[in-house]
PDB file of C-alpha atoms in Angstrom:
ATOM      1  CA  UNK A  15      69.517  89.485 109.703  1.00 90.00           C
ATOM      2  CA  UNK A  16      72.649  90.880 111.672  1.00 95.00           C
ATOM      3  CA  UNK A  17      74.771  92.693 108.928  1.00 96.00           C
ATOM      4  CA  UNK A  18      78.357  93.985 109.645  1.00 97.00           C
ATOM      5  CA  UNK A  19      79.409  95.835 107.118  1.00 97.00           C
ATOM      6  CA  UNK A  20      84.155  97.015 107.915  1.00 97.00           C
ATOM      7  CA  UNK A  21      85.163 100.714 106.715  1.00 96.00           C
ATOM      8  CA  UNK A  22      88.026 102.143 106.313  1.00 95.00           C
ATOM      9  CA  UNK A  23      88.673 105.923 106.013  1.00 92.00           C
ATOM     10  CA  UNK A  24      91.547 106.071 103.587  1.00 89.00           C
ATOM     11  CA  UNK A  25      93.504 108.870 102.069  1.00 85.00           C
ATOM     12  CA  UNK A  26      92.571 110.662  99.173  1.00 81.00           C
ATOM     13  CA  UNK A  27      94.470 109.055  96.785  1.00 68.00           C
ATOM     14  CA  UNK A  28      94.754 111.696  93.766  1.00 64.00           C
ATOM     15  CA  UNK A  29      95.903 114.406  96.963  1.00 61.00           C
ATOM     16  CA  UNK A  30      98.796 111.876  98.156  1.00 64.00           C
ATOM     17  CA  UNK A  31     101.735 113.382  99.003  1.00 67.00           C
ATOM     18  CA  UNK A  32     105.385 111.639  99.911  1.00 67.00           C
ATOM     19  CA  UNK A  33     107.520 113.655 102.311  1.00 66.00           C
ATOM     20  CA  UNK A  34     111.132 113.706 100.697  1.00 65.00           C
ATOM     21  CA  UNK A  35     112.339 114.117 104.023  1.00 65.00           C
ATOM     22  CA  UNK A  36     111.145 111.159 106.052  1.00 57.00           C
ATOM     23  CA  UNK A  37     110.072 109.410 102.854  1.00 55.00           C
ATOM     24  CA  UNK A  38     106.206 108.567 104.638  1.00 56.00           C
ATOM     25  CA  UNK A  39     103.124 109.622 103.657  1.00 62.00           C
ATOM     26  CA  UNK A  40     101.825 113.259 104.390  1.00 65.00           C
ATOM     27  CA  UNK A  41      98.460 113.207 105.829  1.00 63.00           C
ATOM     28  CA  UNK A  42      98.459 116.770 107.698  1.00 66.00           C
ATOM     29  CA  UNK A  43      96.462 118.882 104.786  1.00 67.00           C
ATOM     30  CA  UNK A  44      95.667 115.198 103.108  1.00 72.00           C
ATOM     31  CA  UNK A  45      91.820 115.517 102.328  1.00 81.00           C
ATOM     32  CA  UNK A  46      90.316 111.528 103.277  1.00 87.00           C
ATOM     33  CA  UNK A  47      87.389 109.667 102.398  1.00 91.00           C
ATOM     34  CA  UNK A  48      85.694 106.395 102.935  1.00 93.00           C
ATOM     35  CA  UNK A  49      87.294 103.790 100.885  1.00 93.00           C
ATOM     36  CA  UNK A  50      85.416 103.422  97.635  1.00 94.00           C
ATOM     37  CA  UNK A  51      84.816  99.357  97.898  1.00 95.00           C
ATOM     38  CA  UNK A  52      83.893  99.614 101.569  1.00 95.00           C
ATOM     39  CA  UNK A  53      80.853 102.095 100.102  1.00 96.00           C
ATOM     40  CA  UNK A  54      79.874  99.436  97.335  1.00 97.00           C
ATOM     41  CA  UNK A  55      80.450  96.890 100.901  1.00 97.00           C
ATOM     42  CA  UNK A  56      77.859  98.621 102.749  1.00 97.00           C
ATOM     43  CA  UNK A  57      75.368  98.965  99.533  1.00 97.00           C
ATOM     44  CA  UNK A  58      74.643  96.019  99.644  1.00 97.00           C
ATOM     45  CA  UNK A  59      74.066  95.090 102.845  1.00 97.00           C
ATOM     46  CA  UNK A  60      71.822  97.725 102.123  1.00 97.00           C
ATOM     47  CA  UNK A  61      70.484  96.236  99.758  1.00 97.00           C
ATOM     48  CA  UNK A  62      70.965  92.664 101.917  1.00 95.00           C
ATOM     49  CA  UNK A  63      68.834  94.186 104.416  1.00 96.00           C
ATOM     50  CA  UNK A  64      66.070  95.642 102.046  1.00 95.00           C
ATOM     51  CA  UNK A  65      65.180  91.948 101.054  1.00 94.00           C
ATOM     52  CA  UNK A  66      65.880  90.178 104.396  1.00 93.00           C
ATOM     53  CA  UNK A  67      65.181  92.564 106.690  1.00 92.00           C
ATOM     54  CA  UNK A  68      67.926  92.949 110.324  1.00 94.00           C
ATOM     55  CA  UNK A  69      69.612  96.038 110.720  1.00 95.00           C
ATOM     56  CA  UNK A  70      73.600  96.925 109.268  1.00 97.00           C
ATOM     57  CA  UNK A  71      76.487  98.104 111.504  1.00 97.00           C
ATOM     58  CA  UNK A  72      79.453  99.637 110.035  1.00 97.00           C
ATOM     59  CA  UNK A  73      82.193  99.261 112.155  1.00 97.00           C
ATOM     60  CA  UNK A  74      86.175 101.138 111.428  1.00 96.00           C
ATOM     61  CA  UNK A  75      89.316 101.226 113.192  1.00 95.00           C
ATOM     62  CA  UNK A  76      90.676 103.875 113.200  1.00 92.00           C
ATOM     63  CA  UNK A  77      91.406 107.372 115.495  1.00 91.00           C
ATOM     64  CA  UNK A  78      88.465 109.520 116.032  1.00 93.00           C
ATOM     65  CA  UNK A  79      88.455 111.355 112.863  1.00 91.00           C
ATOM     66  CA  UNK A  80      87.353 107.948 111.537  1.00 93.00           C
ATOM     67  CA  UNK A  81      83.651 108.749 112.784  1.00 94.00           C
ATOM     68  CA  UNK A  82      83.123 111.266 109.718  1.00 94.00           C
ATOM     69  CA  UNK A  83      83.622 107.879 107.185  1.00 94.00           C
ATOM     70  CA  UNK A  84      81.120 106.666 109.690  1.00 96.00           C
ATOM     71  CA  UNK A  85      78.565 108.903 109.721  1.00 96.00           C
ATOM     72  CA  UNK A  86      78.157 108.793 105.780  1.00 95.00           C
ATOM     73  CA  UNK A  87      78.242 105.491 106.192  1.00 96.00           C
ATOM     74  CA  UNK A  88      75.168 106.069 108.318  1.00 96.00           C
ATOM     75  CA  UNK A  89      73.588 108.560 106.073  1.00 95.00           C
ATOM     76  CA  UNK A  90      73.619 106.620 103.678  1.00 95.00           C
ATOM     77  CA  UNK A  91      71.077 103.515 106.121  1.00 94.00           C
ATOM     78  CA  UNK A  92      73.754 101.824 108.972  1.00 95.00           C
ATOM     79  CA  UNK A  93      71.770 101.538 111.546  1.00 94.00           C
ATOM     80  CA  UNK A  94      74.317 101.579 113.781  1.00 95.00           C
ATOM     81  CA  UNK A  95      78.455 102.531 113.707  1.00 96.00           C
ATOM     82  CA  UNK A  96      81.186 101.552 116.003  1.00 97.00           C
ATOM     83  CA  UNK A  97      85.025 103.164 116.052  1.00 97.00           C
ATOM     84  CA  UNK A  98      87.823 100.513 117.253  1.00 96.00           C
ATOM     85  CA  UNK A  99      90.187 103.504 118.739  1.00 95.00           C
ATOM     86  CA  UNK A 100      92.781 103.433 121.437  1.00 93.00           C
ATOM     87  CA  UNK A 101      96.370 104.014 120.664  1.00 93.00           C
ATOM     88  CA  UNK A 102      97.885 100.568 121.493  1.00 92.00           C
ATOM     89  CA  UNK A 103      95.899 100.081 117.265  1.00 93.00           C
ATOM     90  CA  UNK A 104      98.284 102.800 116.091  1.00 88.00           C
ATOM     91  CA  UNK A 105     100.700 101.171 113.571  1.00 86.00           C
ATOM     92  CA  UNK A 106      99.253  97.767 113.180  1.00 89.00           C
ATOM     93  CA  UNK A 107      99.547  95.671 110.107  1.00 91.00           C
ATOM     94  CA  UNK A 108      96.854  93.989 108.450  1.00 92.00           C
ATOM     95  CA  UNK A 109      97.207  90.754 111.098  1.00 95.00           C
ATOM     96  CA  UNK A 110      96.816  92.947 113.714  1.00 94.00           C
ATOM     97  CA  UNK A 111      94.592  94.764 112.840  1.00 95.00           C
ATOM     98  CA  UNK A 112      92.146  91.987 111.117  1.00 95.00           C
ATOM     99  CA  UNK A 113      92.324  90.460 114.811  1.00 95.00           C
ATOM    100  CA  UNK A 114      91.491  94.143 116.283  1.00 96.00           C
ATOM    101  CA  UNK A 115      88.048  93.785 113.899  1.00 97.00           C
ATOM    102  CA  UNK A 116      87.391  90.490 114.774  1.00 96.00           C
ATOM    103  CA  UNK A 117      87.199  90.842 118.666  1.00 95.00           C
ATOM    104  CA  UNK A 118      85.062  93.614 117.367  1.00 96.00           C
ATOM    105  CA  UNK A 119      82.982  91.490 115.952  1.00 97.00           C
ATOM    106  CA  UNK A 120      82.714  89.459 118.160  1.00 95.00           C
ATOM    107  CA  UNK A 121      81.826  91.499 121.181  1.00 95.00           C
ATOM    108  CA  UNK A 122      78.805  92.646 118.907  1.00 94.00           C
ATOM    109  CA  UNK A 123      77.040  89.150 119.297  1.00 91.00           C
ATOM    110  CA  UNK A 124      76.016  85.904 116.915  1.00 91.00           C
ATOM    111  CA  UNK A 125      76.765  87.812 113.299  1.00 95.00           C
ATOM    112  CA  UNK A 126      75.182  86.298 109.878  1.00 94.00           C
ATOM    113  CA  UNK A 127      77.263  88.033 106.966  1.00 96.00           C
ATOM    114  CA  UNK A 128      80.013  90.438 106.998  1.00 97.00           C
ATOM    115  CA  UNK A 129      81.216  92.708 104.174  1.00 97.00           C
ATOM    116  CA  UNK A 130      84.079  94.126 103.234  1.00 96.00           C
ATOM    117  CA  UNK A 131      85.679  96.070 100.332  1.00 95.00           C
ATOM    118  CA  UNK A 132      87.865  94.108  98.496  1.00 94.00           C
ATOM    119  CA  UNK A 133      91.097  95.685  99.982  1.00 92.00           C
ATOM    120  CA  UNK A 134      92.011  99.403 100.671  1.00 91.00           C
ATOM    121  CA  UNK A 135      93.081 101.810  97.999  1.00 88.00           C
ATOM    122  CA  UNK A 136      95.153 103.417  99.807  1.00 84.00           C
ATOM    123  CA  UNK A 137      97.276  99.061 101.116  1.00 80.00           C
ATOM    124  CA  UNK A 138      95.432  97.217  98.312  1.00 83.00           C
ATOM    125  CA  UNK A 139      96.499  94.364 100.201  1.00 90.00           C
ATOM    126  CA  UNK A 140      93.410  92.868  99.936  1.00 91.00           C
ATOM    127  CA  UNK A 141      93.552  90.603 103.337  1.00 94.00           C
ATOM    128  CA  UNK A 142      92.134  92.024 105.841  1.00 95.00           C
ATOM    129  CA  UNK A 143      88.817  89.848 104.711  1.00 94.00           C
ATOM    130  CA  UNK A 144      89.764  87.045 104.642  1.00 95.00           C
ATOM    131  CA  UNK A 145      91.973  87.373 107.725  1.00 96.00           C
ATOM    132  CA  UNK A 146      88.962  88.695 110.318  1.00 96.00           C
ATOM    133  CA  UNK A 147      87.440  85.717 108.220  1.00 96.00           C
ATOM    134  CA  UNK A 148      90.409  83.095 109.877  1.00 96.00           C
ATOM    135  CA  UNK A 149      89.704  84.447 112.501  1.00 95.00           C
ATOM    136  CA  UNK A 150      86.290  83.935 113.871  1.00 96.00           C
ATOM    137  CA  UNK A 151      86.712  80.629 111.683  1.00 95.00           C
ATOM    138  CA  UNK A 152      84.108  81.356 109.249  1.00 96.00           C
ATOM    139  CA  UNK A 153      83.429  80.543 105.790  1.00 95.00           C
ATOM    140  CA  UNK A 154      84.316  83.610 103.199  1.00 96.00           C
ATOM    141  CA  UNK A 155      83.985  84.234  99.367  1.00 96.00           C
ATOM    142  CA  UNK A 156      85.975  86.308  98.200  1.00 95.00           C
ATOM    143  CA  UNK A 157      85.484  88.973  95.080  1.00 96.00           C
ATOM    144  CA  UNK A 158      81.999  88.774  95.079  1.00 96.00           C
ATOM    145  CA  UNK A 159      80.108  90.522  92.598  1.00 96.00           C
ATOM    146  CA  UNK A 160      76.157  89.544  93.815  1.00 95.00           C
ATOM    147  CA  UNK A 161      75.080  87.751  96.915  1.00 95.00           C
ATOM    148  CA  UNK A 162      72.121  85.979  97.668  1.00 94.00           C
ATOM    149  CA  UNK A 163      69.769  84.277 100.460  1.00 93.00           C
ATOM    150  CA  UNK A 164      67.886  82.182 100.733  1.00 91.00           C
ATOM    151  CA  UNK A 165      67.044  80.223 104.367  1.00 88.00           C
ATOM    152  CA  UNK A 166      70.501  80.399 105.378  1.00 86.00           C
ATOM    153  CA  UNK A 167      72.031  79.629 101.877  1.00 93.00           C
ATOM    154  CA  UNK A 168      74.133  82.268 101.070  1.00 94.00           C
ATOM    155  CA  UNK A 169      75.099  81.936  97.119  1.00 95.00           C
ATOM    156  CA  UNK A 170      77.159  84.300  95.243  1.00 95.00           C
ATOM    157  CA  UNK A 171      79.043  85.001  92.059  1.00 95.00           C
ATOM    158  CA  UNK A 172      82.716  85.248  92.595  1.00 95.00           C
ATOM    159  CA  UNK A 173      84.110  87.420  89.650  1.00 93.00           C
ATOM    160  CA  UNK A 174      87.380  85.444  87.340  1.00 89.00           C
ATOM    161  CA  UNK A 175      89.294  87.227  84.842  1.00 87.00           C
ATOM    162  CA  UNK A 176      87.329  85.286  82.561  1.00 86.00           C
ATOM    163  CA  UNK A 177      83.485  85.230  83.461  1.00 90.00           C
ATOM    164  CA  UNK A 178      82.274  84.092  86.978  1.00 92.00           C
ATOM    165  CA  UNK A 179      82.219  81.303  89.458  1.00 94.00           C
ATOM    166  CA  UNK A 180      79.565  80.111  91.478  1.00 95.00           C
ATOM    167  CA  UNK A 181      79.452  79.421  95.261  1.00 95.00           C
ATOM    168  CA  UNK A 182      76.560  78.427  98.202  1.00 95.00           C
ATOM    169  CA  UNK A 183      78.088  78.446 101.342  1.00 94.00           C
ATOM    170  CA  UNK A 184      76.075  78.425 104.570  1.00 93.00           C
ATOM    171  CA  UNK A 185      75.860  81.326 107.795  1.00 93.00           C
ATOM    172  CA  UNK A 186      77.567  82.850 109.006  1.00 95.00           C
ATOM    173  CA  UNK A 187      79.997  83.886 106.204  1.00 96.00           C
ATOM    174  CA  UNK A 188      82.685  86.963 105.197  1.00 97.00           C
ATOM    175  CA  UNK A 189      82.039  88.824 101.695  1.00 97.00           C
ATOM    176  CA  UNK A 190      84.508  90.580 100.455  1.00 96.00           C
ATOM    177  CA  UNK A 191      82.709  92.649  97.407  1.00 96.00           C
ATOM    178  CA  UNK A 192      84.138  94.427  93.723  1.00 96.00           C
ATOM    179  CA  UNK A 193      82.730  97.689  93.080  1.00 95.00           C
ATOM    180  CA  UNK A 194      80.926  95.980  89.612  1.00 93.00           C
ATOM    181  CA  UNK A 195      78.569  94.220  92.285  1.00 95.00           C
ATOM    182  CA  UNK A 196      76.391  98.063  92.536  1.00 95.00           C
ATOM    183  CA  UNK A 197      76.678 101.639  92.989  1.00 95.00           C
ATOM    184  CA  UNK A 198      76.474 103.577  96.152  1.00 95.00           C
ATOM    185  CA  UNK A 199      73.467 104.978  96.692  1.00 94.00           C
ATOM    186  CA  UNK A 200      74.005 108.894  97.800  1.00 94.00           C
ATOM    187  CA  UNK A 201      73.390 110.080 101.389  1.00 92.00           C
ATOM    188  CA  UNK A 202      69.738 111.322 101.708  1.00 89.00           C
ATOM    189  CA  UNK A 203      69.348 114.807 103.727  1.00 93.00           C
ATOM    190  CA  UNK A 204      67.193 113.314 106.380  1.00 92.00           C
ATOM    191  CA  UNK A 205      69.922 110.395 107.245  1.00 92.00           C
ATOM    192  CA  UNK A 206      72.915 113.380 106.670  1.00 94.00           C
ATOM    193  CA  UNK A 207      70.632 115.246 109.660  1.00 94.00           C
ATOM    194  CA  UNK A 208      70.730 111.976 111.818  1.00 92.00           C
ATOM    195  CA  UNK A 209      73.380 110.496 111.036  1.00 93.00           C
ATOM    196  CA  UNK A 210      75.107 114.307 112.897  1.00 93.00           C
ATOM    197  CA  UNK A 211      73.104 113.579 115.810  1.00 92.00           C
ATOM    198  CA  UNK A 212      74.070 110.052 116.793  1.00 92.00           C
ATOM    199  CA  UNK A 213      76.778 109.320 118.994  1.00 93.00           C
ATOM    200  CA  UNK A 214      79.475 107.530 118.404  1.00 95.00           C
ATOM    201  CA  UNK A 215      80.122 104.719 120.201  1.00 95.00           C
ATOM    202  CA  UNK A 216      83.824 104.651 120.940  1.00 96.00           C
ATOM    203  CA  UNK A 217      85.370 100.695 121.825  1.00 96.00           C
ATOM    204  CA  UNK A 218      89.150 100.803 123.007  1.00 95.00           C
ATOM    205  CA  UNK A 219      91.082  97.558 124.437  1.00 93.00           C
ATOM    206  CA  UNK A 220      90.551  97.792 127.129  1.00 92.00           C
ATOM    207  CA  UNK A 221      86.854  97.038 125.566  1.00 94.00           C
ATOM    208  CA  UNK A 222      86.904  93.995 123.294  1.00 93.00           C
ATOM    209  CA  UNK A 223      88.567  91.316 124.317  1.00 88.00           C
ATOM    210  CA  UNK A 224      91.753  91.495 122.381  1.00 91.00           C
ATOM    211  CA  UNK A 225      95.749  90.539 123.318  1.00 88.00           C
ATOM    212  CA  UNK A 226      98.125  92.364 124.188  1.00 88.00           C
ATOM    213  CA  UNK A 227     100.974  91.203 121.429  1.00 91.00           C
ATOM    214  CA  UNK A 228      98.323  90.848 119.040  1.00 92.00           C
ATOM    215  CA  UNK A 229      97.582  94.071 118.402  1.00 93.00           C
ATOM    216  CA  UNK A 230      99.063  97.299 116.985  1.00 91.00           C
ATOM    217  CA  UNK A 231     103.024  97.115 116.025  1.00 88.00           C
ATOM    218  CA  UNK A 232     103.676  95.039 118.661  1.00 88.00           C
ATOM    219  CA  UNK A 233     100.959  92.178 117.024  1.00 90.00           C
ATOM    220  CA  UNK A 234     102.695  93.199 113.397  1.00 91.00           C
ATOM    221  CA  UNK A 235     104.588  91.076 112.079  1.00 92.00           C
ATOM    222  CA  UNK A 236     105.688  92.943 109.069  1.00 89.00           C
ATOM    223  CA  UNK A 237     106.372  96.789 108.760  1.00 78.00           C
ATOM    224  CA  UNK A 238     106.567  99.824 106.244  1.00 75.00           C
ATOM    225  CA  UNK A 239     110.116 100.683 106.168  1.00 76.00           C
ATOM    226  CA  UNK A 240     110.168 103.014 103.274  1.00 73.00           C
ATOM    227  CA  UNK A 241     107.636 104.547 100.793  1.00 71.00           C
ATOM    228  CA  UNK A 242     108.817 106.821  97.610  1.00 68.00           C
ATOM    229  CA  UNK A 243     107.548 107.941  94.751  1.00 67.00           C
ATOM    230  CA  UNK A 244     109.342 106.292  91.822  1.00 73.00           C
ATOM    231  CA  UNK A 245     111.627 108.554  89.326  1.00 76.00           C
ATOM    232  CA  UNK A 246     109.682 110.088  86.544  1.00 73.00           C
ATOM    233  CA  UNK A 247     110.902 108.271  83.420  1.00 73.00           C
ATOM    234  CA  UNK A 248     113.185 110.716  81.082  1.00 72.00           C
ATOM    235  CA  UNK A 249     110.691 111.108  77.457  1.00 71.00           C
ATOM    236  CA  UNK A 250     111.632 109.154  74.567  1.00 75.00           C
ATOM    237  CA  UNK A 251     112.695 110.428  71.719  1.00 79.00           C
ATOM    238  CA  UNK A 252     110.195 110.592  67.593  1.00 83.00           C
ATOM    239  CA  UNK A 253     112.232 109.470  65.130  1.00 86.00           C
ATOM    240  CA  UNK A 254     111.894 112.259  62.015  1.00 86.00           C
ATOM    241  CA  UNK A 255     112.516 111.381  58.552  1.00 89.00           C
ATOM    242  CA  UNK A 256     111.605 111.957  55.632  1.00 90.00           C
ATOM    243  CA  UNK A 257     111.164 107.872  54.708  1.00 93.00           C
ATOM    244  CA  UNK A 258     110.491 104.897  56.898  1.00 92.00           C
ATOM    245  CA  UNK A 259     113.796 102.967  55.343  1.00 92.00           C
ATOM    246  CA  UNK A 260     115.286 106.269  56.514  1.00 92.00           C
ATOM    247  CA  UNK A 261     113.608 106.023  60.083  1.00 92.00           C
ATOM    248  CA  UNK A 262     114.752 102.510  60.525  1.00 93.00           C
ATOM    249  CA  UNK A 263     118.848 103.183  59.748  1.00 92.00           C
ATOM    250  CA  UNK A 264     118.609 106.339  62.534  1.00 92.00           C
ATOM    251  CA  UNK A 265     116.571 104.411  64.710  1.00 90.00           C
ATOM    252  CA  UNK A 266     119.339 101.127  64.731  1.00 91.00           C
ATOM    253  CA  UNK A 267     122.126 104.342  64.596  1.00 90.00           C
ATOM    254  CA  UNK A 268     120.999 105.874  67.736  1.00 88.00           C
ATOM    255  CA  UNK A 269     120.532 102.010  69.434  1.00 88.00           C
ATOM    256  CA  UNK A 270     123.926 100.950  68.519  1.00 91.00           C
ATOM    257  CA  UNK A 271     125.326 103.994  69.405  1.00 88.00           C
ATOM    258  CA  UNK A 272     123.496 103.514  72.623  1.00 84.00           C
ATOM    259  CA  UNK A 273     124.790 100.338  72.922  1.00 85.00           C
ATOM    260  CA  UNK A 274     121.535  98.800  73.085  1.00 84.00           C
ATOM    261  CA  UNK A 275     122.160  96.386  70.368  1.00 84.00           C
TER     262      UNK A 275
END
């Protein structure tokens, strides 16, 4: 079974800072991590491989330092890793990103299952996975909390607010997984050493079949114009009085003076 996992290197959200002058994210000095949902996707792929055999390849689009994220996935147990990196890919929105990732998957050849995390914690759009499936013309299921494959039939439990929806489809398929699907394993020392020695191939725009007008900033119909931190709300006031009746009267008077009531 040929399994691909799309992963993204994202800024650690506990360390995110915004430049007040430019209203953009400050990435310099901010640690990067593997998108947490993508780790669940890697774990789901590894479990599927352990049950049915095959190969797990992790794929990412990003700058050269994204190799660190791919090496962490290799240390978890993935077999291969590929990085799509080219200045032409820069500034891509979700549509341009999905076009590039889909082109990378097409270059790999026949793929049975594609795993993605539900969403990336930096953009929170949850769009890239479904868009990849559309580019490839294959089935997709989102919010996957459980997956089983038997004789080419994929049976999944899709997480809903009030329960689970059971869906069956056929291979090939793209599945975007939720956090409750599993607990990602820790990288082993042996696999970490192997990952550090492994050479990760880098594919550029000339290596994959992409249309120049559909990648990077030029291929992005949406753009982020401004990012800002909301102003901190003023703390409320505690109404203190000897009795509840007096407290209610004091509150009513303050609300009246503020012309709220």
